[in-house]
Coordinates of C-alpha atoms in Angstrom, one line a residue:
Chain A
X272 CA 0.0 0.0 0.0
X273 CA 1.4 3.4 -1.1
X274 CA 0.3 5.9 1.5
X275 CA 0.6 8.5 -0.8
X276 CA -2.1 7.3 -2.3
X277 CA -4.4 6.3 0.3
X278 CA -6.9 9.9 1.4
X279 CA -8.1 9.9 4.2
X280 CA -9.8 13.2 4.3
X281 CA -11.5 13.2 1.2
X282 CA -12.9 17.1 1.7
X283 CA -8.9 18.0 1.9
X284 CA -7.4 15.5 -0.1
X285 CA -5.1 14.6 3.0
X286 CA -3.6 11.7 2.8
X287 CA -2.1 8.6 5.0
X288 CA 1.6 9.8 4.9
X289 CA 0.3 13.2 5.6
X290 CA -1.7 12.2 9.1
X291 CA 1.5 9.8 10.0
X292 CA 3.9 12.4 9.3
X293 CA 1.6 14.4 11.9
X294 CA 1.4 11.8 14.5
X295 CA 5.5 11.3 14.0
X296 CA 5.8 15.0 14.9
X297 CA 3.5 14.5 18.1
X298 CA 0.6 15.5 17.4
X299 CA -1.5 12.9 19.1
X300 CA -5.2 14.1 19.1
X301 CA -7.7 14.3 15.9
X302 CA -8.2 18.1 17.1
X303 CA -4.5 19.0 16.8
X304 CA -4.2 16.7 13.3
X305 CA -7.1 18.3 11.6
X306 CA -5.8 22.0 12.7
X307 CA -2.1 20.6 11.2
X308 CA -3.6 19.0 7.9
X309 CA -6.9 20.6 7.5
X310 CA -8.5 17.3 7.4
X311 CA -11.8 17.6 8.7
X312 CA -12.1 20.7 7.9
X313 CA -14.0 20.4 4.5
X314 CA -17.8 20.0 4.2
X315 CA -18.5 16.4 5.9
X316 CA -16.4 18.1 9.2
X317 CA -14.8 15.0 9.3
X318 CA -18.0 12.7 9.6
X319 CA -15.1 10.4 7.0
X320 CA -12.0 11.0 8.3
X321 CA -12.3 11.6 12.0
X322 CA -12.5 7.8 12.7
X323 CA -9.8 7.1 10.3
X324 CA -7.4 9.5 12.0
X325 CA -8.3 8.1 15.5
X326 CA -7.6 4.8 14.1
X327 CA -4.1 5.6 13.3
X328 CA -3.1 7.5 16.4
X329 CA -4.5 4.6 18.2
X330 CA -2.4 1.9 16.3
X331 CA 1.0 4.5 16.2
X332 CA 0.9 5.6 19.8
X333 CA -0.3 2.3 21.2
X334 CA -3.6 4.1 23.0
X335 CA -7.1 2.3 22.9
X336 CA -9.6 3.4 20.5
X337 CA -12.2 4.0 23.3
X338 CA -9.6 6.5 24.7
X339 CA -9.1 8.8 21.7
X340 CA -11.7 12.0 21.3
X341 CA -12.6 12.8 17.9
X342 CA -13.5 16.0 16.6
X343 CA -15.7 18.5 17.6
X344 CA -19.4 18.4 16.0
X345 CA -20.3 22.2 14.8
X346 CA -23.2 23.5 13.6
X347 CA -24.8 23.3 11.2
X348 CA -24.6 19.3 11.2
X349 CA -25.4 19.5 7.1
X350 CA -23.9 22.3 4.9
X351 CA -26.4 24.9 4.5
X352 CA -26.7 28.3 2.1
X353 CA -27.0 31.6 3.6
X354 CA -30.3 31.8 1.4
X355 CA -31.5 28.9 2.8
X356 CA -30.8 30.6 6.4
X357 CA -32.3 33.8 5.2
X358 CA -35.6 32.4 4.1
X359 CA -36.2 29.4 6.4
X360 CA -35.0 25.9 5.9
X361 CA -36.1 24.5 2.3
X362 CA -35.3 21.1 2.2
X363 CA -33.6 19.9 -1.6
X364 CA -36.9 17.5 -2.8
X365 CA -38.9 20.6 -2.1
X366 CA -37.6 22.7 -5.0
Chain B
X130 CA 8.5 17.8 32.7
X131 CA 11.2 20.2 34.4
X132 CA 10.5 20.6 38.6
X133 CA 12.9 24.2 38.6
X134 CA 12.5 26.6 35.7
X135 CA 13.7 30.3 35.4
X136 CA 10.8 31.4 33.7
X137 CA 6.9 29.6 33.6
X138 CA 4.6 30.8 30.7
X139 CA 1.0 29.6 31.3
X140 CA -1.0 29.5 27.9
X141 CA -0.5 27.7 24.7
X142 CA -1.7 29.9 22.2
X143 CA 0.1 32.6 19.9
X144 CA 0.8 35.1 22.6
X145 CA 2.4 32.7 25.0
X146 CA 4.3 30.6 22.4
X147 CA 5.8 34.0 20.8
X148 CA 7.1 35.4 24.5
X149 CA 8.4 31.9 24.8
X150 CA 10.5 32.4 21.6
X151 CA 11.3 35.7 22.3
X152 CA 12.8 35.2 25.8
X153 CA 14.5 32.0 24.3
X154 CA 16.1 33.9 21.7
X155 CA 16.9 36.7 24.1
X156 CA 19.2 34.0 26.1
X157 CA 16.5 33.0 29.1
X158 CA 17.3 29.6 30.1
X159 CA 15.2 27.2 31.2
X160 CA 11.8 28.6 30.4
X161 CA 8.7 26.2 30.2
X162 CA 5.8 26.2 28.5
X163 CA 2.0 25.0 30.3
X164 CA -1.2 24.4 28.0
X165 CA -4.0 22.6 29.5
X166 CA -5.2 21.5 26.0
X167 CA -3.2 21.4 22.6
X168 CA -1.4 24.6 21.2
X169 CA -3.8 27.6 19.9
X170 CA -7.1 25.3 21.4
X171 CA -8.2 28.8 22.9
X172 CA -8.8 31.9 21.5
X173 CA -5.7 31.8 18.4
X174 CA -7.3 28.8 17.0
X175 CA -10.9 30.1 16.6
X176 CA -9.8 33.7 15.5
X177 CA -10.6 35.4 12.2
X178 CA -7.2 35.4 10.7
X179 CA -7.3 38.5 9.9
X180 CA -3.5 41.1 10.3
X181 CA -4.4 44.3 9.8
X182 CA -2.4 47.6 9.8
X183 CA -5.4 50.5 9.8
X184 CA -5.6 51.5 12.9
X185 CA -6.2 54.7 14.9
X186 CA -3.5 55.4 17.4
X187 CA -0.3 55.2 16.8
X188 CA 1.4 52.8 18.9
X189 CA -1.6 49.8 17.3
X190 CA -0.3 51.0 14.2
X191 CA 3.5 50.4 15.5
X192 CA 3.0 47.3 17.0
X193 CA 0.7 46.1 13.8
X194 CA 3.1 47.1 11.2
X195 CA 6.2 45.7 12.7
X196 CA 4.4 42.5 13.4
X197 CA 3.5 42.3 9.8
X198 CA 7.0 42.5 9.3
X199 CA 7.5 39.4 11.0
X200 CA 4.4 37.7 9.5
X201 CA 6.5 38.6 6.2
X202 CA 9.9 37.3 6.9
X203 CA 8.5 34.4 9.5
X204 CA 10.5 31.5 8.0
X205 CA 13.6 33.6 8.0
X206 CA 13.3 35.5 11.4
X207 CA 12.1 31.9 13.1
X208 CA 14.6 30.0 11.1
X209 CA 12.1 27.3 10.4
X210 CA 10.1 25.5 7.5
X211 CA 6.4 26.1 7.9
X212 CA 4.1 28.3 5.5
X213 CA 1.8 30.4 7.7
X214 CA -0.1 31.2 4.2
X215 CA 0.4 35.1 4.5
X216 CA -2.1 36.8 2.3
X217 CA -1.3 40.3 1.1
X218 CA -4.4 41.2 -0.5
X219 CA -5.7 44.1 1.6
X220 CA -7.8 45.1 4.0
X221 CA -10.8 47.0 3.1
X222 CA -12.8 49.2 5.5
X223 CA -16.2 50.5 4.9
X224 CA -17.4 53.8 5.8
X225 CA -21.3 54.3 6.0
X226 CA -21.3 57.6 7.2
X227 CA -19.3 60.8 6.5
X228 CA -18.0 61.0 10.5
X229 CA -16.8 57.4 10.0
X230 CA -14.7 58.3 7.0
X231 CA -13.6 61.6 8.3
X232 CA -12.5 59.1 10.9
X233 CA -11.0 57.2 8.6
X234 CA -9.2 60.0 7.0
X235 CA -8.0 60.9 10.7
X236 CA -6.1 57.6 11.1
X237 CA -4.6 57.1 7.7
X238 CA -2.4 60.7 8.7
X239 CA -1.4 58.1 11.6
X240 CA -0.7 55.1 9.4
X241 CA 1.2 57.4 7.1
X242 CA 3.4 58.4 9.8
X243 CA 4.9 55.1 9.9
X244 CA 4.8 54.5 6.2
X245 CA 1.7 52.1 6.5
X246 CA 0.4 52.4 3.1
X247 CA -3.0 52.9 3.6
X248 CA -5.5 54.9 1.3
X249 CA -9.0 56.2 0.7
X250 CA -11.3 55.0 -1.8
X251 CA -14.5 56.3 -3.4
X252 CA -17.4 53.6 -3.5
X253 CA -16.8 53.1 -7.0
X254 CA -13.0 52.5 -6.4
X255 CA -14.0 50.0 -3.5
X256 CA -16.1 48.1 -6.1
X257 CA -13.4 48.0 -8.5
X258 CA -11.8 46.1 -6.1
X259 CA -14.2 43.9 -4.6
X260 CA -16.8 43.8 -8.2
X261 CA -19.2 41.9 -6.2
X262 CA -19.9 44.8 -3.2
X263 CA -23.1 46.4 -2.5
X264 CA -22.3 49.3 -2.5
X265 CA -25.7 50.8 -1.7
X266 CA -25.4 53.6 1.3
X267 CA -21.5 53.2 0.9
X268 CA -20.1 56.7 1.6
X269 CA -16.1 55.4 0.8
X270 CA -13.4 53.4 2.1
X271 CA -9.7 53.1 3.4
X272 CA -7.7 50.2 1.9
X273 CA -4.3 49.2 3.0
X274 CA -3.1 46.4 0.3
X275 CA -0.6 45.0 2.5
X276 CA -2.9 44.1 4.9
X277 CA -4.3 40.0 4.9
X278 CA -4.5 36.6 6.6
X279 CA -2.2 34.3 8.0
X280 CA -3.3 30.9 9.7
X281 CA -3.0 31.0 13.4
X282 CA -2.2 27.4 13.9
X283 CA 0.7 27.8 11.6
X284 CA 2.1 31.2 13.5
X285 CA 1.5 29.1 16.7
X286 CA 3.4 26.2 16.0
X287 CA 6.1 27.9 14.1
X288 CA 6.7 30.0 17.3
X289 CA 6.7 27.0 19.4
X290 CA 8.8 25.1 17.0
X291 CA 11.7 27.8 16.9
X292 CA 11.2 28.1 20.8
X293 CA 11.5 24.4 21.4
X294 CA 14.8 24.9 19.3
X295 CA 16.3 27.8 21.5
X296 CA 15.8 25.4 24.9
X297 CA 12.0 25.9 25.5
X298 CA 10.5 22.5 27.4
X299 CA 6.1 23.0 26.3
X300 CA 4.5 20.7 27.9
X301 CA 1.0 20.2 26.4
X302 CA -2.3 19.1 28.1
X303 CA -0.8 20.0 31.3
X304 CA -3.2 21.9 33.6
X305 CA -2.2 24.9 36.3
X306 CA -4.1 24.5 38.9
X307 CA -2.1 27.2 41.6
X308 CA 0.5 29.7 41.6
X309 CA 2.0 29.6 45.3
X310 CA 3.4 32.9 46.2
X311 CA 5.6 33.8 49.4
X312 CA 5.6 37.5 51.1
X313 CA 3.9 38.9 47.4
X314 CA 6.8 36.9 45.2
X315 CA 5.6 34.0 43.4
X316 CA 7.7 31.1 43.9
X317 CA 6.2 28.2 41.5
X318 CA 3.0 26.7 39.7
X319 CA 1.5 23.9 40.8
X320 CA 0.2 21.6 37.9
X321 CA -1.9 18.3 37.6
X322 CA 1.6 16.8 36.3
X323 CA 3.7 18.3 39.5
X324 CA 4.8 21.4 40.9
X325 CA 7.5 23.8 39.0
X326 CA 9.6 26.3 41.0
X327 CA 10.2 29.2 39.5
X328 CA 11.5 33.0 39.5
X329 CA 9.1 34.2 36.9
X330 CA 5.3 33.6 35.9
X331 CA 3.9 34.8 32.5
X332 CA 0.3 34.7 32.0
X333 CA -0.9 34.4 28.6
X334 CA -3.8 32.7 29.0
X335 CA -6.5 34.1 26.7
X336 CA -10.1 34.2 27.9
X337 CA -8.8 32.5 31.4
X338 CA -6.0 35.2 32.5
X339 CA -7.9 36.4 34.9
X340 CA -9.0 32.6 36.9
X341 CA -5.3 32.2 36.8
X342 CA -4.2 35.1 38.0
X343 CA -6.9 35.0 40.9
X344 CA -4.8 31.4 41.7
X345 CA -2.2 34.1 43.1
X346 CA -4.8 36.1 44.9
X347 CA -5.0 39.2 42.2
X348 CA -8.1 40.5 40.1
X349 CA -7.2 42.0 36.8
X350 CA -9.6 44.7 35.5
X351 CA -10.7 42.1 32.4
X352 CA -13.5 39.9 31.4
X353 CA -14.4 37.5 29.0
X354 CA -16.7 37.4 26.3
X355 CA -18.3 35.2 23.5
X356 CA -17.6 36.1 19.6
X357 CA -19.0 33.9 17.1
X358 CA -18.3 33.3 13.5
X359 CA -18.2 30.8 10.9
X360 CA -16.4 28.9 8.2
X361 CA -18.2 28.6 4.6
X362 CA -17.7 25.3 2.1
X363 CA -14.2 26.1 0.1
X364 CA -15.1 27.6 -3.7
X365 CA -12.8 29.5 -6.4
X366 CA -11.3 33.2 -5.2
X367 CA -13.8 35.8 -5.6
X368 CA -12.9 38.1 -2.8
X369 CA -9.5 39.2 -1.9
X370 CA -9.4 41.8 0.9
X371 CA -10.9 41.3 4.6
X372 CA -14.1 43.2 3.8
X373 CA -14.9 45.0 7.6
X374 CA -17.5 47.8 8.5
X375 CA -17.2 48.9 12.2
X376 CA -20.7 50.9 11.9
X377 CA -22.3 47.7 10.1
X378 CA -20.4 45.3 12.4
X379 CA -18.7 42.8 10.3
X380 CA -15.5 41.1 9.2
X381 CA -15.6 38.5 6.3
X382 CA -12.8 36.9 3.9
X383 CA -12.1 34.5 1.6
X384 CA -8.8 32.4 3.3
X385 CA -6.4 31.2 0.4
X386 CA -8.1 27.8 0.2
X387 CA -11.1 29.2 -0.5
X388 CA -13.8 29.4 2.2
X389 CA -15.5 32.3 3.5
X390 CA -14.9 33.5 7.5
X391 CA -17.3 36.1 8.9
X392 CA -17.9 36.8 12.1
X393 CA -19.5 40.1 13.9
X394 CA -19.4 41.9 17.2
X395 CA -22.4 40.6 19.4
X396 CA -24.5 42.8 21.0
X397 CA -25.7 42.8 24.5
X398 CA -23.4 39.3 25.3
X399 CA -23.1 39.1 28.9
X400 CA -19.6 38.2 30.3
X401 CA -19.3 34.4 30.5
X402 CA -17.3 31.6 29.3
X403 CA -20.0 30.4 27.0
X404 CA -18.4 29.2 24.0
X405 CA -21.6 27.5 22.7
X406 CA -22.9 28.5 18.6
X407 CA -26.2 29.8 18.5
X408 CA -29.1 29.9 15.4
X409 CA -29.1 33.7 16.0
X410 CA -25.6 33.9 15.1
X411 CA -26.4 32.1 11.4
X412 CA -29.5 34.1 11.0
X413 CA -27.5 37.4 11.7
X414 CA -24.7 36.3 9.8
X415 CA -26.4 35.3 6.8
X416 CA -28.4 38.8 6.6
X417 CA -25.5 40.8 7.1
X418 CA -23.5 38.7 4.4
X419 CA -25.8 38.4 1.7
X420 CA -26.6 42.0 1.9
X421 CA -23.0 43.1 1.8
X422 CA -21.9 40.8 -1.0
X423 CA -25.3 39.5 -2.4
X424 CA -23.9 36.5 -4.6
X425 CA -22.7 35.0 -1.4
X426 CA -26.8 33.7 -1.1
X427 CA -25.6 30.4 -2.8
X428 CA -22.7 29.3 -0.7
X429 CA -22.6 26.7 2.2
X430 CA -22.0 26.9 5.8
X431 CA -20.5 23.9 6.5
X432 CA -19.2 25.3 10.3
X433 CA -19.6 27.5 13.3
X434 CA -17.8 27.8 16.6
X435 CA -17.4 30.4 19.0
X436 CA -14.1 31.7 21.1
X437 CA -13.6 34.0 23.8
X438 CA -12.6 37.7 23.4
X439 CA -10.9 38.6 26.8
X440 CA -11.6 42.6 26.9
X441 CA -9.8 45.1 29.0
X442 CA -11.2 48.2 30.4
X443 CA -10.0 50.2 27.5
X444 CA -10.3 47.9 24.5
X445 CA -6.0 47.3 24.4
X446 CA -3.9 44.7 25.8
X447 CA -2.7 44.8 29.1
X448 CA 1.6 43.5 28.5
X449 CA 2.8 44.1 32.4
X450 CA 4.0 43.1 34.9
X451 CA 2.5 43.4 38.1
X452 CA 3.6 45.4 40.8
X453 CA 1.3 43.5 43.9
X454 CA 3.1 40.3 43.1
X455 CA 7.1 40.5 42.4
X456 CA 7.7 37.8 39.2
X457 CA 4.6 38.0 37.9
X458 CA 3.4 39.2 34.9
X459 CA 0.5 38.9 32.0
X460 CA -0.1 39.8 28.6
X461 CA -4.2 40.0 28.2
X462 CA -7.0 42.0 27.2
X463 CA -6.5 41.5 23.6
X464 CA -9.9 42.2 23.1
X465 CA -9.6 40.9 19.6
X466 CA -6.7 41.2 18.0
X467 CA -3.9 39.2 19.9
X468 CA -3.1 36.9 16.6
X469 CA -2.4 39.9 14.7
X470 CA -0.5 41.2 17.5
X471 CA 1.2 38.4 19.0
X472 CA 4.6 38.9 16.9
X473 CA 5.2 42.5 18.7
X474 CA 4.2 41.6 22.0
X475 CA 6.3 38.9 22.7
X476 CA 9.1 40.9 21.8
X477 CA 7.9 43.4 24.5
X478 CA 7.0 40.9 27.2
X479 CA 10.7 39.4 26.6
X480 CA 12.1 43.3 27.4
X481 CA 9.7 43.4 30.4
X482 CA 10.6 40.0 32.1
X483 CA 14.7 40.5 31.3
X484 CA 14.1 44.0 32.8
X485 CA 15.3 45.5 29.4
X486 CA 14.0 48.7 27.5
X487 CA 11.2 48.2 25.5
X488 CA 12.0 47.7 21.4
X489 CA 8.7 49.8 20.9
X490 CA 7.6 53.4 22.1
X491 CA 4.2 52.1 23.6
X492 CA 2.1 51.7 26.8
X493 CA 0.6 48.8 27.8
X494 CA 1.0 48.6 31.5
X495 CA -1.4 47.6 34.1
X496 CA -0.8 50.7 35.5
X497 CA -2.0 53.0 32.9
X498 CA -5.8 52.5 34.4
X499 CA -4.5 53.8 37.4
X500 CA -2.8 57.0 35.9
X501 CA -5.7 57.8 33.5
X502 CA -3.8 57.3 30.3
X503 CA -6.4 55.0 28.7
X504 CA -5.6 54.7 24.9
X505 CA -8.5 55.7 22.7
X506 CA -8.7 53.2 20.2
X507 CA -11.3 54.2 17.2
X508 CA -10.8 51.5 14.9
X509 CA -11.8 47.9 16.4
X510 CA -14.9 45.8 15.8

């Protein structure tokens, strides 16, 4: 497996070598990963990669899964317009 | 984690990871670092972004434009690989009425004294810039094209990198939890990871300065308060100043990957340590967005967070040491604007803890409440 290769945050287009290359500098926690790589920080807020990056701090630094805090959930849980905001809610089918 | 140190700095964020280089570089030994959480998980993380030089007295102006100096040269100065993704694409302020542009006229004889080059704009001229402004009740602007965004986590860990270089020990998701002091001296911190004796105590914790300082027995004239903004989904450059209206209360810009950040002042937001989102935040937001840059109705929020302004009696930060308590000292009251800041001030909290004169003509001591010299800063949101 080429890690290169392998994205993990598909909003960013972070990939393995990039989130190992984080965790190898010591940054341990999703929080501090997505601020280093940006992962997470695309329109699924991590909903993707969040579990992924726990998954590979777990296995690098030797700490249980159950252990390992993912991100943050922000509002709003699903991206949103501003119009959409401005005029009430209108959900897609009802267009 | 060290058990004697010459100097402590409590607070992982911009501020405290910039004295921490600063007093490394200036020769301090043995200074340590304390964050209860990860670097910039306070205030510098959920910032704006935003470095501005347009601003109304002269020493923000000083300390703005010679921290954008350092934003500028911050892999040389730091001697270290990691792009803070400066943006030099202005800053552009809107006036809505003519006393808010005579204002404006006012401080760009102030930025011009220390070659800050700032300018005034016509409505037309503003749209030229930004084609997709309303420009509807727009009486003119001020512009400064060297004005932008950096990314706070960068700044952060590039200070704390270079400081971990020169000697500095940080020591992450470690927790103060006292300050013992002796005959008004302090004499060490007590953490949840052991205690560290010590000559010297820097506070620079953001929104919490003043529940740490209290751990010593002190009240600072500050408070905290809740700012909201958000983040939008990432789409093609459109925008490239920080758009900001004091009189219509906003900041937005588009950061260099793309997405919009906007936030606004809140009114009537009690003091607290809330750092909750609320709907009326969005619903606000949106208004004020869409009617400023209308095409804007068709973009996603995919985010929104809130972070704590810590405000000072007089809007300006408070870099001092304090007289009550020999060794102690604290930079807060940023109300705002410590990312943009943070390169200056640690510069000036390293003279102030090595007992040196101060590289800038300015006053930010405690003290200044006392004397009456309260700086009268027009220009903040």
């Amino acid at each position: 497996m080429d890690e290169n290769k392998v994205i993990i945050c598909r909003c960013e287009d972070v990939t393995l070598k990039e989130i190992r290359d984080a965790i190898r500098e010591g940054f341990t926690t999703v929080e501090e990963i997505k601020r280093v790589t940006r992962s997470g920080m695309g329109p699924c807020q991590g909903k993707t990669c969040g579990l992924l990056i726990a998954k590979e701090i777990s296995q690098m630094t030797g700490k249980p899964m159950e252990e390992i805090e993912l991100q943050s959930i922000r509002p709003p849980y699903g991206g949103i317009t501003f119009e959409e905001v401005t005029k009430g809610t209108v959900m897609e089918n009802d267009k | 984690m060290k058990n004697k140190a010459n100097v402590v700095i409590i607070g992982g964020g911009v501020v405290g990871c910039s004295i921490a280089y600063n007093l490394a570089k200036k020769g301090v030994k043995d200074v340590v670092l304390l964050e209860k959480s990860y670097l910039s998980s306070g205030a510098t993380g959920r910032c704006g972004a935003g470095v501005r030089q347009q601003w109304g007295t002269k020493q923000n102006c000083l300390l703005a434009s010679e921290s954008m100096h350092i934003f500028e040269h911050f892999e040389d100065i730091l001697q270290i690989k990691r792009d803070i993704e400066l943006k030099q694409k202005g800053y552009l302020l809107l006036a809505y009425s003519d006393k808010e542009l005579e204002q404006f006229k006012k401080n760009i004889v102030v930025q011009h004294s220390l070659n800050i080059p700032s300018i005034l704009l016509t409505p037309k001229e503003a749209k030229e810039i930004v084609s997709d402004l309303n420009i509807e009740k727009l009486v003119g602007a001020a512009y400064c094209a060297k004005d932008g965004h950096a990314n706070p986590f960068q700044v952060t860990l590039g200070y704390a990198e270079a400081a971990q270089r020169l000697g500095v020990e940080i020591n992450k998701f470690t927790e103060v939890k006292d300050i013992i002091t002796k005959n008004n001296t302090a004499l060490g911190v007590q953490t949840n990871k052991g205690f560290i004796e010590c000559k010297k105590v820097v506070v620079a914790a953001g929104g919490w300065t003043q529940n740490i300082v209290k751990m010593a027995g002190l009240d600072l004239p500050i408070y905290s308060e809740r700012h909201e903004i958000l983040v939008t989904e990432s789409v093609k450059n459109v925008l490239d100043p920080m758009l900001m209206s004091f009189s219509y209360n906003i900041y937005c810009q588009q950061e260099p990957n793309g997405s919009f950040i906007m936030g606004y002042g809140p009114e009537n937001e009690p003091p607290s340590y809330n750092m909750e989102s609320s709907w009326e935040f969005l619903e606000t937001m949106s208004k004020k967005a869409t009617w400023l840059l209308p095409p804007l109705k068709n973009i996603r929020v995919i985010r929104q967070w809130a972070g704590l302004y810590n405000i000072s009696p007089d809007r300006q930060p408070i870099v001092s040491q304090i007289n009550q308590l020999e060794g102690l000292y604290v930079a807060c009251g940023f109300s705002g604007h410590g990312f943009m800041l943070a390169p200056a001030v640690g510069i000036l909290m390293a003279d102030i803890v090595t007992g040196d004169q101060l590289t800038y003509n300015v006053i930010l001591d405690l003290e200044r409440f006392n004397r009456g010299e309260i700086i009268e800063e027009p220009s903040v949101v």
